[in-house]
């Protein structure tokens, strides 16, 4: 008999990291596995998007360094209020990719002071196991495989990256376009119901593909939601599509 994917309830028993636990609890409570990628360039757009999609998401993924008007009082404080109001986590998609000492500085210093506000961050594992030690007070989602055409994350790389993700106590999940072991939470970007690509190398799949073929835990949707004419309605559409695909995969 074919083994079934684990439910969020079953994952709660084996994914111990406190952020993994929070994400799974929010998923169950909101019946959502949707993460919106807020790739907008002004604070006003970011907060407006968070207000619209907040009720439907488990986390809001940011690229905080693309904001033209970042200000910790005007950007982060209201964003944190919205995260509390609608019960979602903040995922900063920084994709750290340097030696531990440099990452430690990038994480805590500079303009964005990510360590002050992010619940979890993404990091490449290219610099090795010890490079991830600096993310002590947040959770880390390791980039195991990328969605873009021609990515260098081949099967050998992904196998080694998965070993680091599984063994490092700061890491609770992976970003990938393939299955990962049950002990990790899987995050899958490159999700779009209307498009197959963006003409810049991005490759899209459907929520159904991500849950049936990859047994993902969370789908990440950017332009499919924030570029649509009604972001609130689109978020609801992706939330329902993601939850139905999850239930069908059980
Ligand atoms: O392999 C990856 C990893 C990530 S985190 N492919 C990705 O597209 N991402 C991110 O997901 C990317 O940086 C962007 O923020 C989001 C996808 O956005 P969309 O507009 O293509 O849905």
Coordinates of N, CA and C and ligand atoms in Angstrom, one line a residue:
X1 N 0.8 -1.2 0.0 CA 0.0 0.0 0.0 C 0.9 1.2 0.0
X2 N 0.5 2.2 -0.8 CA 1.2 3.5 -0.9 C 1.1 4.3 0.4
X3 N 2.2 4.8 0.8 CA 2.2 5.6 2.1 C 1.6 7.0 1.8
X4 N 0.7 7.4 2.7 CA 0.1 8.7 2.5 C 1.0 9.8 3.1
X5 N 0.8 11.0 2.6 CA 1.5 12.1 3.2 C 1.0 12.3 4.7
X6 N 1.8 13.0 5.5 CA 1.3 13.3 6.8 C 0.4 14.5 6.8
X7 N -0.5 14.5 7.7 CA -1.4 15.6 7.9 C -0.7 16.7 8.8
X8 N -1.2 17.9 8.8 CA -0.6 18.9 9.7 C -0.6 18.5 11.2
X9 N -1.7 17.7 11.6 CA -1.7 17.2 13.0 C -0.6 16.3 13.2
X10 N -0.4 15.4 12.2 CA 0.7 14.4 12.4 C 2.1 15.1 12.4
X11 N 2.2 16.1 11.6 CA 3.5 16.9 11.5 C 3.8 17.6 12.8
X12 N 2.7 18.0 13.5 CA 2.9 18.7 14.8 C 3.6 17.7 15.8
X13 N 3.5 16.4 15.7 CA 4.1 15.5 16.6 C 5.6 15.3 16.2
X14 N 6.0 15.6 15.0 CA 7.4 15.3 14.7 C 8.2 16.5 14.3
X15 N 7.6 17.7 14.1 CA 8.3 18.9 13.8 C 8.4 19.8 15.1
X16 N 9.5 19.7 15.8 CA 9.6 20.2 17.2 C 9.9 21.7 17.2
X17 N 10.5 22.3 16.2 CA 10.9 23.7 16.3 C 9.7 24.6 16.6
X18 N 9.9 25.6 17.4 CA 8.7 26.4 17.9 C 8.0 27.1 16.7
X19 N 8.8 27.5 15.7 CA 8.1 28.2 14.6 C 7.4 27.2 13.7
X20 N 7.9 26.0 13.6 CA 7.2 25.0 12.8 C 5.9 24.7 13.5
X21 N 5.9 24.6 14.9 CA 4.7 24.3 15.6 C 3.7 25.4 15.4
X22 N 4.1 26.7 15.4 CA 3.2 27.8 15.2 C 2.6 27.8 13.9
X23 N 3.4 27.5 12.8 CA 2.9 27.5 11.5 C 1.8 26.4 11.3
X24 N 2.1 25.3 11.9 CA 1.2 24.1 11.8 C -0.1 24.5 12.5
X25 N 0.0 25.1 13.7 CA -1.2 25.4 14.4 C -2.1 26.5 13.7
X26 N -1.4 27.4 13.1 CA -2.2 28.4 12.3 C -2.8 27.8 11.1
X27 N -2.1 26.9 10.4 CA -2.6 26.2 9.2 C -3.9 25.5 9.6
X28 N -3.9 24.8 10.7 CA -5.1 24.0 11.2 C -6.2 24.9 11.5
X29 N -5.9 26.0 12.3 CA -6.9 26.9 12.7 C -7.6 27.7 11.6
X30 N -6.7 28.1 10.6 CA -7.3 29.0 9.5 C -7.7 28.1 8.3
X31 N -7.4 26.8 8.3 CA -7.6 26.0 7.2 C -6.9 26.6 5.9
X32 N -5.6 26.9 6.1 CA -4.9 27.6 5.1 C -3.5 27.0 5.1
X33 N -2.9 26.9 3.9 CA -1.5 26.6 3.7 C -0.9 27.6 2.8
X34 N -1.5 28.8 2.7 CA -1.0 29.8 1.8 C -0.1 30.8 2.5
X35 N 1.0 31.1 1.8 CA 1.9 32.1 2.1 C 2.0 33.1 1.0
X36 N 1.6 34.4 1.2 CA 1.7 35.4 0.2 C 3.1 36.0 0.1
X37 N 3.6 36.1 -1.0 CA 4.9 36.8 -1.2 C 4.6 38.2 -1.6
X38 N 5.0 39.1 -0.7 CA 4.6 40.5 -0.8 C 5.7 41.3 -1.5
X39 N 5.9 41.0 -2.8 CA 7.0 41.6 -3.5 C 6.7 43.0 -4.1
X40 N 6.3 43.9 -3.2 CA 5.9 45.2 -3.6 C 7.0 46.2 -3.0
X41 N 7.0 47.4 -3.6 CA 8.2 48.3 -3.3 C 7.9 49.5 -2.5
X42 N 6.7 49.6 -2.0 CA 6.4 50.7 -1.0 C 5.7 50.2 0.2
X43 N 5.9 50.9 1.3 CA 5.3 50.5 2.6 C 3.8 50.5 2.5
X44 N 3.3 51.5 1.8 CA 1.8 51.6 1.6 C 1.2 50.4 1.0
X45 N 1.9 49.9 -0.1 CA 1.4 48.7 -0.8 C 1.6 47.5 0.1
X46 N 2.7 47.4 0.8 CA 2.9 46.3 1.7 C 1.8 46.1 2.7
X47 N 1.5 47.3 3.4 CA 0.5 47.2 4.5 C -0.9 47.0 3.9
X48 N -1.2 47.6 2.8 CA -2.5 47.4 2.1 C -2.7 45.9 1.8
X49 N -1.6 45.3 1.2 CA -1.7 43.9 0.8 C -1.9 43.0 2.1
X50 N -1.1 43.3 3.1 CA -1.2 42.5 4.4 C -2.6 42.6 5.0
X51 N -3.2 43.8 4.9 CA -4.5 44.0 5.4 C -5.5 43.1 4.6
X52 N -5.3 43.1 3.3 CA -6.3 42.3 2.5 C -6.1 40.8 2.6
X53 N -4.9 40.3 2.6 CA -4.7 38.9 2.5 C -4.5 38.3 3.9
X54 N -4.3 39.1 4.9 CA -4.0 38.7 6.3 C -5.0 37.6 6.8
X55 N -6.3 37.7 6.6 CA -7.2 36.7 7.2 C -7.0 35.3 6.5
X56 N -6.3 35.2 5.3 CA -6.3 34.0 4.6 C -4.9 33.3 4.6
X57 N -3.9 33.9 5.3 CA -2.6 33.3 5.1 C -2.0 32.8 6.5
X58 N -1.0 31.9 6.4 CA -0.3 31.5 7.5 C 1.0 32.4 7.8
X59 N 1.5 32.9 6.7 CA 2.7 33.8 6.8 C 2.7 34.8 5.6
X60 N 3.3 35.9 5.8 CA 3.6 36.9 4.8 C 5.1 36.8 4.5
X61 N 5.4 36.6 3.3 CA 6.8 36.5 2.9 C 7.3 37.9 2.3
X62 N 8.3 38.4 2.9 CA 8.8 39.7 2.5 C 10.2 39.6 1.8
X63 N 10.5 40.6 0.9 CA 11.8 40.9 0.5 C 12.0 42.4 0.9
X64 N 12.3 42.5 2.2 CA 12.3 43.8 2.8 C 13.2 44.8 2.1
X65 N 14.3 44.3 1.5 CA 15.2 45.3 0.9 C 14.8 45.8 -0.5
X66 N 13.6 45.5 -0.9 CA 13.1 46.1 -2.2 C 12.2 47.3 -1.9
X67 N 11.9 47.6 -0.6 CA 11.1 48.7 -0.3 C 11.9 50.0 -0.5
X68 N 11.3 51.0 -1.2 CA 12.0 52.2 -1.5 C 11.9 53.2 -0.3
X69 N 11.0 52.9 0.7 CA 10.8 53.8 1.8 C 10.8 53.1 3.2
X70 N 11.7 52.1 3.3 CA 11.7 51.3 4.5 C 12.0 52.2 5.7
X71 N 11.2 52.0 6.8 CA 11.4 52.8 8.0 C 10.9 51.9 9.1
X72 N 11.7 51.6 10.1 CA 11.3 50.6 11.1 C 10.0 51.0 11.8
X73 N 9.9 52.3 12.1 CA 8.6 52.7 12.8 C 7.4 52.6 11.9
X74 N 7.6 53.1 10.7 CA 6.4 53.2 9.8 C 6.1 51.9 9.0
X75 N 7.1 51.0 8.9 CA 7.0 49.8 8.1 C 6.7 48.6 9.0
X76 N 7.7 48.4 9.9 CA 7.7 47.2 10.7 C 6.6 47.2 11.8
X77 N 6.5 48.3 12.5 CA 5.5 48.4 13.6 C 4.1 48.1 13.1
X78 N 3.6 48.8 12.1 CA 2.2 48.4 11.6 C 2.2 47.0 11.0
X79 N 3.2 46.6 10.4 CA 3.2 45.2 9.8 C 3.1 44.2 10.9
X80 N 3.8 44.4 12.0 CA 3.7 43.5 13.2 C 2.3 43.5 13.8
X81 N 1.7 44.7 13.8 CA 0.3 44.8 14.3 C -0.6 44.0 13.5
X82 N -0.5 44.1 12.1 CA -1.3 43.3 11.3 C -1.1 41.8 11.4
X83 N 0.1 41.4 11.7 CA 0.5 40.0 11.9 C -0.2 39.5 13.1
X84 N -0.3 40.3 14.2 CA -1.0 40.0 15.4 C -2.5 39.9 15.2
X85 N -3.0 41.0 14.5 CA -4.4 41.1 14.3 C -5.0 39.9 13.5
X86 N -4.3 39.5 12.5 CA -4.8 38.4 11.6 C -4.1 37.1 11.9
X87 N -3.2 37.0 12.9 CA -2.5 35.7 13.2 C -1.8 35.1 12.0
X88 N -0.8 35.8 11.5 CA 0.2 35.2 10.6 C 1.6 35.6 11.0
X89 N 2.6 34.8 10.5 CA 4.0 35.0 10.8 C 4.7 35.8 9.7
X90 N 5.8 36.4 10.0 CA 6.6 37.1 9.1 C 7.8 36.3 8.6
X91 N 7.9 36.1 7.3 CA 8.9 35.3 6.7 C 9.8 36.2 5.9
X92 N 11.0 36.5 6.3 CA 11.9 37.3 5.5 C 12.7 36.5 4.5
X93 N 12.5 36.6 3.2 CA 13.1 35.8 2.2 C 14.5 36.4 1.8
X94 N 15.4 36.5 2.8 CA 16.7 37.1 2.6 C 17.6 36.2 1.8
X95 N 17.4 34.9 1.8 CA 18.3 34.0 1.2 C 19.8 34.3 1.5
X96 N 20.1 34.3 2.8 CA 21.5 34.5 3.2 C 22.3 33.5 2.5
X97 N 23.6 33.9 2.1 CA 24.4 33.0 1.4 C 25.9 33.2 1.6
X98 N 26.2 33.6 2.9 CA 27.6 34.0 3.1 C 28.2 33.2 4.3
X99 N 29.4 33.5 4.7 CA 30.0 32.9 5.9 C 29.2 33.3 7.2
X100 N 29.3 32.5 8.2 CA 28.5 32.8 9.4 C 28.6 34.2 10.0
X101 N 29.9 34.7 10.0 CA 30.1 36.0 10.6 C 29.4 37.1 9.8
X102 N 29.5 37.0 8.5 CA 28.8 38.0 7.7 C 27.3 37.9 7.8
X103 N 26.8 36.7 7.8 CA 25.4 36.5 7.9 C 24.8 37.1 9.2
X104 N 25.7 36.9 10.3 CA 25.3 37.4 11.6 C 25.1 38.9 11.6
X105 N 26.0 39.5 10.9 CA 26.0 41.0 10.7 C 24.8 41.4 9.9
X106 N 24.6 40.7 8.7 CA 23.4 41.1 7.9 C 22.1 40.8 8.5
X107 N 22.1 39.9 9.4 CA 20.8 39.5 10.1 C 20.5 40.5 11.2
X108 N 21.4 41.0 11.9 CA 21.1 41.9 13.1 C 21.4 43.4 12.9
X109 N 22.2 43.7 11.9 CA 22.6 45.1 11.7 C 22.1 45.7 10.4
X110 N 22.6 46.8 10.0 CA 22.2 47.4 8.7 C 20.9 48.1 8.9
X111 N 20.3 48.4 7.7 CA 19.0 49.2 7.7 C 17.8 48.4 8.3
X112 N 17.8 47.1 8.0 CA 16.6 46.3 8.2 C 16.5 45.6 9.5
X113 N 17.6 45.3 10.2 CA 17.6 44.7 11.5 C 16.6 43.5 11.6
X114 N 16.8 42.6 10.6 CA 15.9 41.5 10.4 C 15.6 40.7 11.7
X115 N 16.7 40.5 12.5 CA 16.6 39.7 13.7 C 15.6 40.3 14.7
X116 N 15.3 41.6 14.6 CA 14.3 42.3 15.5 C 12.8 41.9 15.2
X117 N 12.5 41.5 14.0 CA 11.1 41.4 13.7 C 10.7 40.1 12.9
X118 N 11.6 39.4 12.2 CA 11.2 38.3 11.4 C 11.0 37.1 12.3
X119 N 9.9 36.3 12.0 CA 9.7 35.1 12.8 C 10.6 34.0 12.2
X120 N 10.8 34.0 10.9 CA 11.7 33.1 10.3 C 12.3 33.6 9.0
X121 N 13.4 33.1 8.6 CA 14.1 33.6 7.4 C 14.5 32.4 6.5
X122 N 14.8 32.8 5.2 CA 15.3 31.8 4.3 C 16.8 31.9 4.3
X123 N 17.5 30.8 4.1 CA 19.0 30.9 3.9 C 19.4 29.8 3.0
X124 N 20.4 30.2 2.1 CA 21.1 29.2 1.3 C 21.9 28.3 2.3
X125 N 22.3 27.1 1.9 CA 23.1 26.3 2.8 C 24.5 26.1 2.1
X126 N 24.7 27.0 1.1 CA 26.0 26.9 0.2 C 27.2 27.0 1.1
X127 N 27.2 27.8 2.2 CA 28.4 28.0 3.0 C 28.6 27.0 4.1
X128 N 27.7 26.0 4.1 CA 27.9 24.9 5.1 C 27.2 25.0 6.4
X129 N 27.2 23.9 7.1 CA 26.4 23.7 8.4 C 26.6 24.8 9.4
X130 N 27.9 25.2 9.7 CA 28.2 26.1 10.7 C 27.7 27.5 10.4
X131 N 27.5 27.8 9.1 CA 27.1 29.2 8.7 C 25.7 29.5 9.2
X132 N 24.9 28.4 9.6 CA 23.5 28.6 10.0 C 23.4 28.8 11.5
X133 N 24.5 28.7 12.2 CA 24.5 28.8 13.7 C 24.0 30.2 14.2
X134 N 24.2 31.2 13.4 CA 23.9 32.6 13.8 C 22.4 32.9 13.9
X135 N 21.5 32.0 13.3 CA 20.1 32.3 13.3 C 19.4 31.6 14.5
X136 N 20.0 31.9 15.7 CA 19.6 31.2 16.9 C 18.2 31.5 17.3
X137 N 17.8 32.8 17.2 CA 16.5 33.2 17.8 C 15.4 33.3 16.8
X138 N 15.6 32.8 15.6 CA 14.5 32.6 14.6 C 14.5 31.2 14.1
X139 N 13.6 30.9 13.2 CA 13.7 29.7 12.5 C 14.3 29.9 11.1
X140 N 14.8 28.9 10.5 CA 15.4 28.9 9.2 C 14.7 27.9 8.3
X141 N 14.4 28.4 7.1 CA 14.0 27.5 6.0 C 15.1 27.5 5.0
X142 N 15.6 26.4 4.8 CA 16.8 26.2 3.9 C 16.4 26.2 2.4
X143 N 17.1 26.8 1.6 CA 16.8 26.7 0.1 C 17.5 25.4 -0.3
X144 N 16.7 24.4 -0.6 CA 17.2 23.1 -1.1 C 17.2 23.1 -2.6
X145 N 16.1 23.5 -3.2 CA 16.0 23.5 -4.7 C 15.3 24.8 -5.1
X146 N 15.6 25.3 -6.3 CA 15.0 26.5 -6.7 C 14.1 26.3 -7.9
X147 N 13.1 27.2 -8.1 CA 12.1 27.0 -9.1 C 12.5 27.5 -10.5
X148 N 13.6 28.2 -10.6 CA 13.9 28.9 -11.9 C 14.6 27.9 -12.9
X149 N 14.4 28.2 -14.1 CA 15.0 27.4 -15.2 C 16.5 27.5 -15.1
X150 N 17.1 26.3 -15.2 CA 18.6 26.3 -15.2 C 19.2 26.4 -13.8
X151 N 18.5 26.3 -12.8 CA 19.0 26.4 -11.4 C 20.1 25.3 -11.3
X152 N 21.1 25.7 -10.5 CA 22.3 24.7 -10.2 C 22.0 23.8 -9.1
X153 N 20.7 23.8 -8.5 CA 20.4 22.9 -7.4 C 20.0 21.5 -8.0
X154 N 21.0 20.8 -8.4 CA 20.8 19.5 -9.0 C 20.6 18.5 -7.9
X155 N 20.3 17.2 -8.3 CA 20.0 16.2 -7.3 C 21.1 16.0 -6.2
X156 N 22.3 16.0 -6.6 CA 23.4 15.9 -5.6 C 23.4 17.0 -4.6
X157 N 23.3 18.3 -5.2 CA 23.3 19.4 -4.3 C 22.1 19.3 -3.3
X158 N 20.9 19.0 -3.8 CA 19.7 18.9 -3.0 C 19.9 17.9 -1.9
X159 N 20.5 16.7 -2.2 CA 20.7 15.7 -1.2 C 21.6 16.2 -0.1
X160 N 22.7 16.9 -0.4 CA 23.6 17.5 0.6 C 22.9 18.6 1.4
X161 N 22.1 19.4 0.7 CA 21.4 20.5 1.3 C 20.4 20.0 2.3
X162 N 19.7 18.9 1.9 CA 18.7 18.2 2.8 C 19.3 17.7 4.0
X163 N 20.5 17.1 3.9 CA 21.2 16.6 5.1 C 21.5 17.7 6.1
X164 N 21.9 18.9 5.6 CA 22.2 20.0 6.5 C 20.9 20.5 7.1
X165 N 19.8 20.6 6.3 CA 18.5 21.0 6.8 C 18.0 20.1 7.9
X166 N 18.2 18.8 7.7 CA 17.7 17.8 8.7 C 18.5 17.9 10.0
X167 N 19.8 18.1 9.9 CA 20.6 18.0 11.1 C 20.8 19.3 11.9
X168 N 20.6 20.5 11.2 CA 20.8 21.7 12.0 C 19.6 22.1 12.8
X169 N 19.8 22.3 14.1 CA 18.7 22.6 15.0 C 17.9 23.9 14.7
X170 N 18.6 24.9 14.0 CA 17.9 26.1 13.6 C 17.0 26.0 12.4
X171 N 17.1 24.9 11.7 CA 16.4 24.7 10.4 C 15.2 23.8 10.7
X172 N 14.0 24.3 10.3 CA 12.8 23.5 10.4 C 12.1 23.1 9.1
X173 N 12.7 23.7 8.0 CA 12.0 23.5 6.7 C 12.9 23.7 5.5
X174 N 12.3 23.4 4.4 CA 13.1 23.7 3.1 C 12.2 24.2 2.1
X175 N 12.8 25.0 1.2 CA 12.1 25.5 0.0 C 12.6 24.6 -1.1
X176 N 11.7 23.9 -1.8 CA 12.1 23.0 -2.9 C 11.0 22.7 -3.8
X177 N 11.3 22.1 -5.0 CA 10.4 21.7 -6.0 C 10.4 20.2 -6.1
X178 N 10.8 19.5 -5.0 CA 10.8 18.1 -4.9 C 10.4 17.7 -3.4
X179 N 10.1 16.4 -3.2 CA 9.8 16.0 -1.9 C 10.9 16.1 -0.9
X180 N 10.6 16.4 0.4 CA 11.7 16.4 1.4 C 11.2 15.4 2.5
X181 N 12.1 15.0 3.4 CA 11.7 14.1 4.5 C 10.7 14.7 5.4
X182 N 9.9 13.8 6.0 CA 8.7 14.3 6.8 C 9.1 15.2 8.0
X183 N 10.3 15.1 8.4 CA 10.7 15.9 9.6 C 10.9 17.4 9.3
X184 N 10.9 17.7 7.9 CA 11.0 19.1 7.5 C 9.6 19.5 7.0
X185 N 9.4 20.8 7.2 CA 8.2 21.4 6.5 C 8.7 21.9 5.1
X186 N 7.8 21.6 4.1 CA 8.2 21.9 2.7 C 7.4 23.2 2.3
X187 N 8.2 24.1 1.8 CA 7.6 25.4 1.2 C 7.8 25.4 -0.3
X188 N 6.8 25.6 -1.0 CA 6.9 25.5 -2.5 C 6.5 26.8 -3.2
X189 N 7.4 27.6 -3.7 CA 7.1 28.8 -4.5 C 7.0 28.4 -5.9
X190 N 6.8 29.3 -6.8 CA 6.5 29.0 -8.2 C 5.2 28.4 -8.4
X191 N 4.2 29.0 -7.8 CA 2.8 28.6 -7.8 C 2.0 29.7 -8.5
X192 N 1.2 29.3 -9.6 CA 0.4 30.2 -10.3 C -0.7 29.5 -11.0
X193 N -1.9 29.9 -10.9 CA -3.1 29.2 -11.5 C -3.2 29.6 -13.0
X194 N -2.7 30.8 -13.3 CA -2.9 31.3 -14.7 C -1.7 31.2 -15.6
X195 N -0.5 31.3 -15.1 CA 0.7 31.3 -16.0 C 1.6 30.1 -15.8
X196 N 2.4 29.8 -16.9 CA 3.4 28.7 -16.8 C 4.8 29.3 -16.5
X197 N 4.9 30.6 -16.7 CA 6.3 31.2 -16.5 C 6.1 32.7 -16.6
X198 N 7.3 33.4 -16.4 CA 7.2 34.9 -16.4 C 8.1 35.5 -17.4
X199 N 8.7 34.7 -18.3 CA 9.6 35.2 -19.3 C 11.0 35.6 -18.7
X200 N 11.2 35.4 -17.4 CA 12.5 35.7 -16.8 C 13.0 34.5 -16.0
X201 N 12.6 33.3 -16.4 CA 13.1 32.1 -15.9 C 12.3 31.4 -14.8
X202 N 11.3 32.2 -14.3 CA 10.4 31.5 -13.3 C 9.6 30.4 -13.9
X203 N 9.4 29.3 -13.3 CA 8.6 28.2 -13.8 C 7.5 28.0 -12.8
X204 N 6.2 27.9 -13.3 CA 5.1 27.8 -12.4 C 4.4 26.4 -12.4
X205 N 3.9 26.0 -11.3 CA 3.1 24.8 -11.2 C 1.8 25.2 -10.4
X206 N 0.8 24.3 -10.4 CA -0.4 24.5 -9.7 C -0.3 24.1 -8.3
X207 N -1.2 24.6 -7.4 CA -1.3 24.0 -6.0 C -1.5 22.5 -6.1
X208 N -2.3 22.0 -7.0 CA -2.6 20.6 -7.0 C -1.3 19.8 -7.3
X209 N -0.5 20.3 -8.2 CA 0.8 19.6 -8.4 C 1.7 19.6 -7.1
X210 N 1.7 20.8 -6.5 CA 2.6 20.9 -5.3 C 2.2 19.9 -4.2
X211 N 0.9 19.7 -4.0 CA 0.4 18.8 -2.9 C 0.4 17.3 -3.4
X212 N 0.0 17.1 -4.6 CA -0.1 15.7 -5.0 C 1.3 15.1 -5.3
X213 N 2.1 15.9 -6.1 CA 3.4 15.3 -6.6 C 4.5 15.6 -5.5
X214 N 4.5 16.7 -4.9 CA 5.6 17.1 -4.0 C 5.3 16.9 -2.5
X215 N 4.0 16.6 -2.2 CA 3.5 16.6 -0.8 C 4.0 17.8 0.0
X216 N 3.8 18.9 -0.6 CA 4.3 20.1 0.1 C 3.4 20.4 1.3
X217 N 3.9 21.3 2.1 CA 3.1 21.8 3.3 C 2.6 23.2 3.1
X218 N 3.3 24.0 2.4 CA 2.9 25.4 2.2 C 3.2 25.9 0.8
X219 N 2.2 26.5 0.2 CA 2.5 27.1 -1.2 C 2.7 28.6 -1.0
X220 N 3.7 29.1 -1.8 CA 4.0 30.5 -1.8 C 3.6 31.2 -3.1
X221 N 2.8 32.2 -3.0 CA 2.2 32.8 -4.2 C 2.5 34.3 -4.2
X222 N 3.1 34.8 -5.2 CA 3.4 36.2 -5.3 C 2.5 36.9 -6.3
X223 N 3.0 37.0 -7.6 CA 2.3 37.8 -8.6 C 0.8 37.3 -8.8
X224 N 0.6 36.0 -8.6 CA -0.7 35.5 -8.8 C -1.7 36.2 -7.9
X225 N -1.2 36.8 -6.8 CA -2.1 37.5 -5.9 C -1.9 39.0 -5.9
X226 N -0.7 39.5 -5.7 CA -0.5 40.9 -5.6 C -0.7 41.7 -6.9
X227 N -0.6 41.0 -8.0 CA -0.8 41.6 -9.3 C -2.2 41.6 -9.8
X228 N -3.0 40.8 -9.1 CA -4.4 40.6 -9.6 C -5.2 41.9 -9.2
X229 N -6.3 42.1 -9.9 CA -7.1 43.3 -9.6 C -7.7 43.3 -8.2
X230 N -8.0 42.1 -7.7 CA -8.6 42.0 -6.4 C -7.8 41.0 -5.6
X231 N -6.8 41.5 -4.8 CA -5.8 40.7 -4.1 C -6.5 39.8 -3.0
X232 N -7.6 40.4 -2.4 CA -8.3 39.7 -1.3 C -9.0 38.5 -1.9
X233 N -9.7 38.7 -3.0 CA -10.4 37.6 -3.7 C -9.4 36.5 -4.2
X234 N -8.3 37.0 -4.8 CA -7.3 36.0 -5.3 C -6.7 35.2 -4.1
X235 N -6.4 35.9 -3.0 CA -5.9 35.1 -1.9 C -6.9 34.1 -1.4
X236 N -8.1 34.4 -1.4 CA -9.1 33.4 -1.0 C -9.2 32.2 -2.0
X237 N -9.1 32.6 -3.3 CA -9.1 31.5 -4.3 C -7.9 30.6 -4.1
X238 N -6.7 31.1 -3.9 CA -5.5 30.3 -3.7 C -5.6 29.5 -2.4
X239 N -6.2 30.2 -1.4 CA -6.3 29.5 -0.1 C -7.2 28.2 -0.2
X240 N -8.3 28.4 -0.9 CA -9.2 27.3 -1.1 C -8.6 26.2 -2.0
X241 N -7.9 26.7 -3.1 CA -7.2 25.7 -4.0 C -6.2 24.9 -3.2
X242 N -5.4 25.6 -2.4 CA -4.4 25.0 -1.6 C -4.9 24.0 -0.6
X243 N -6.0 24.4 0.1 CA -6.6 23.5 1.1 C -7.3 22.3 0.5
X244 N -8.0 22.5 -0.6 CA -8.6 21.3 -1.3 C -7.5 20.4 -1.8
X245 N -6.4 20.9 -2.3 CA -5.3 20.0 -2.8 C -4.7 19.3 -1.7
X246 N -4.5 20.0 -0.5 CA -4.0 19.3 0.7 C -4.9 18.2 1.1
X247 N -6.2 18.4 1.2 CA -7.1 17.4 1.7 C -7.2 16.2 0.7
X248 N -7.1 16.6 -0.6 CA -7.2 15.5 -1.6 C -5.9 14.6 -1.5
X249 N -4.8 15.2 -1.0 CA -3.6 14.4 -1.0 C -3.4 13.6 0.3
X250 N -4.4 13.7 1.2 CA -4.3 12.9 2.4 C -4.7 11.5 2.2
Ligands
LIG1 O1 13.1 28.8 -5.8 C1 12.5 29.8 -5.4 C2 12.6 30.2 -4.1 C3 11.9 31.4 -3.7 S1 11.9 31.8 -2.1 N1 11.7 30.5 -6.3 C4 11.0 31.6 -5.9 O2 10.3 32.1 -6.8 N2 11.1 32.1 -4.7 C5 10.5 33.3 -4.3 O3 9.1 33.2 -4.3 C6 10.8 34.6 -5.1 O4 11.9 35.3 -4.6 C7 9.6 35.4 -5.1 O5 9.6 36.2 -4.0 C8 8.4 34.4 -4.9 C9 7.7 33.9 -6.1 O6 7.0 35.0 -6.7 P1 6.0 34.9 -7.9 O7 5.6 36.3 -8.2 O8 6.7 34.2 -9.1 O9 4.9 34.0 -7.4

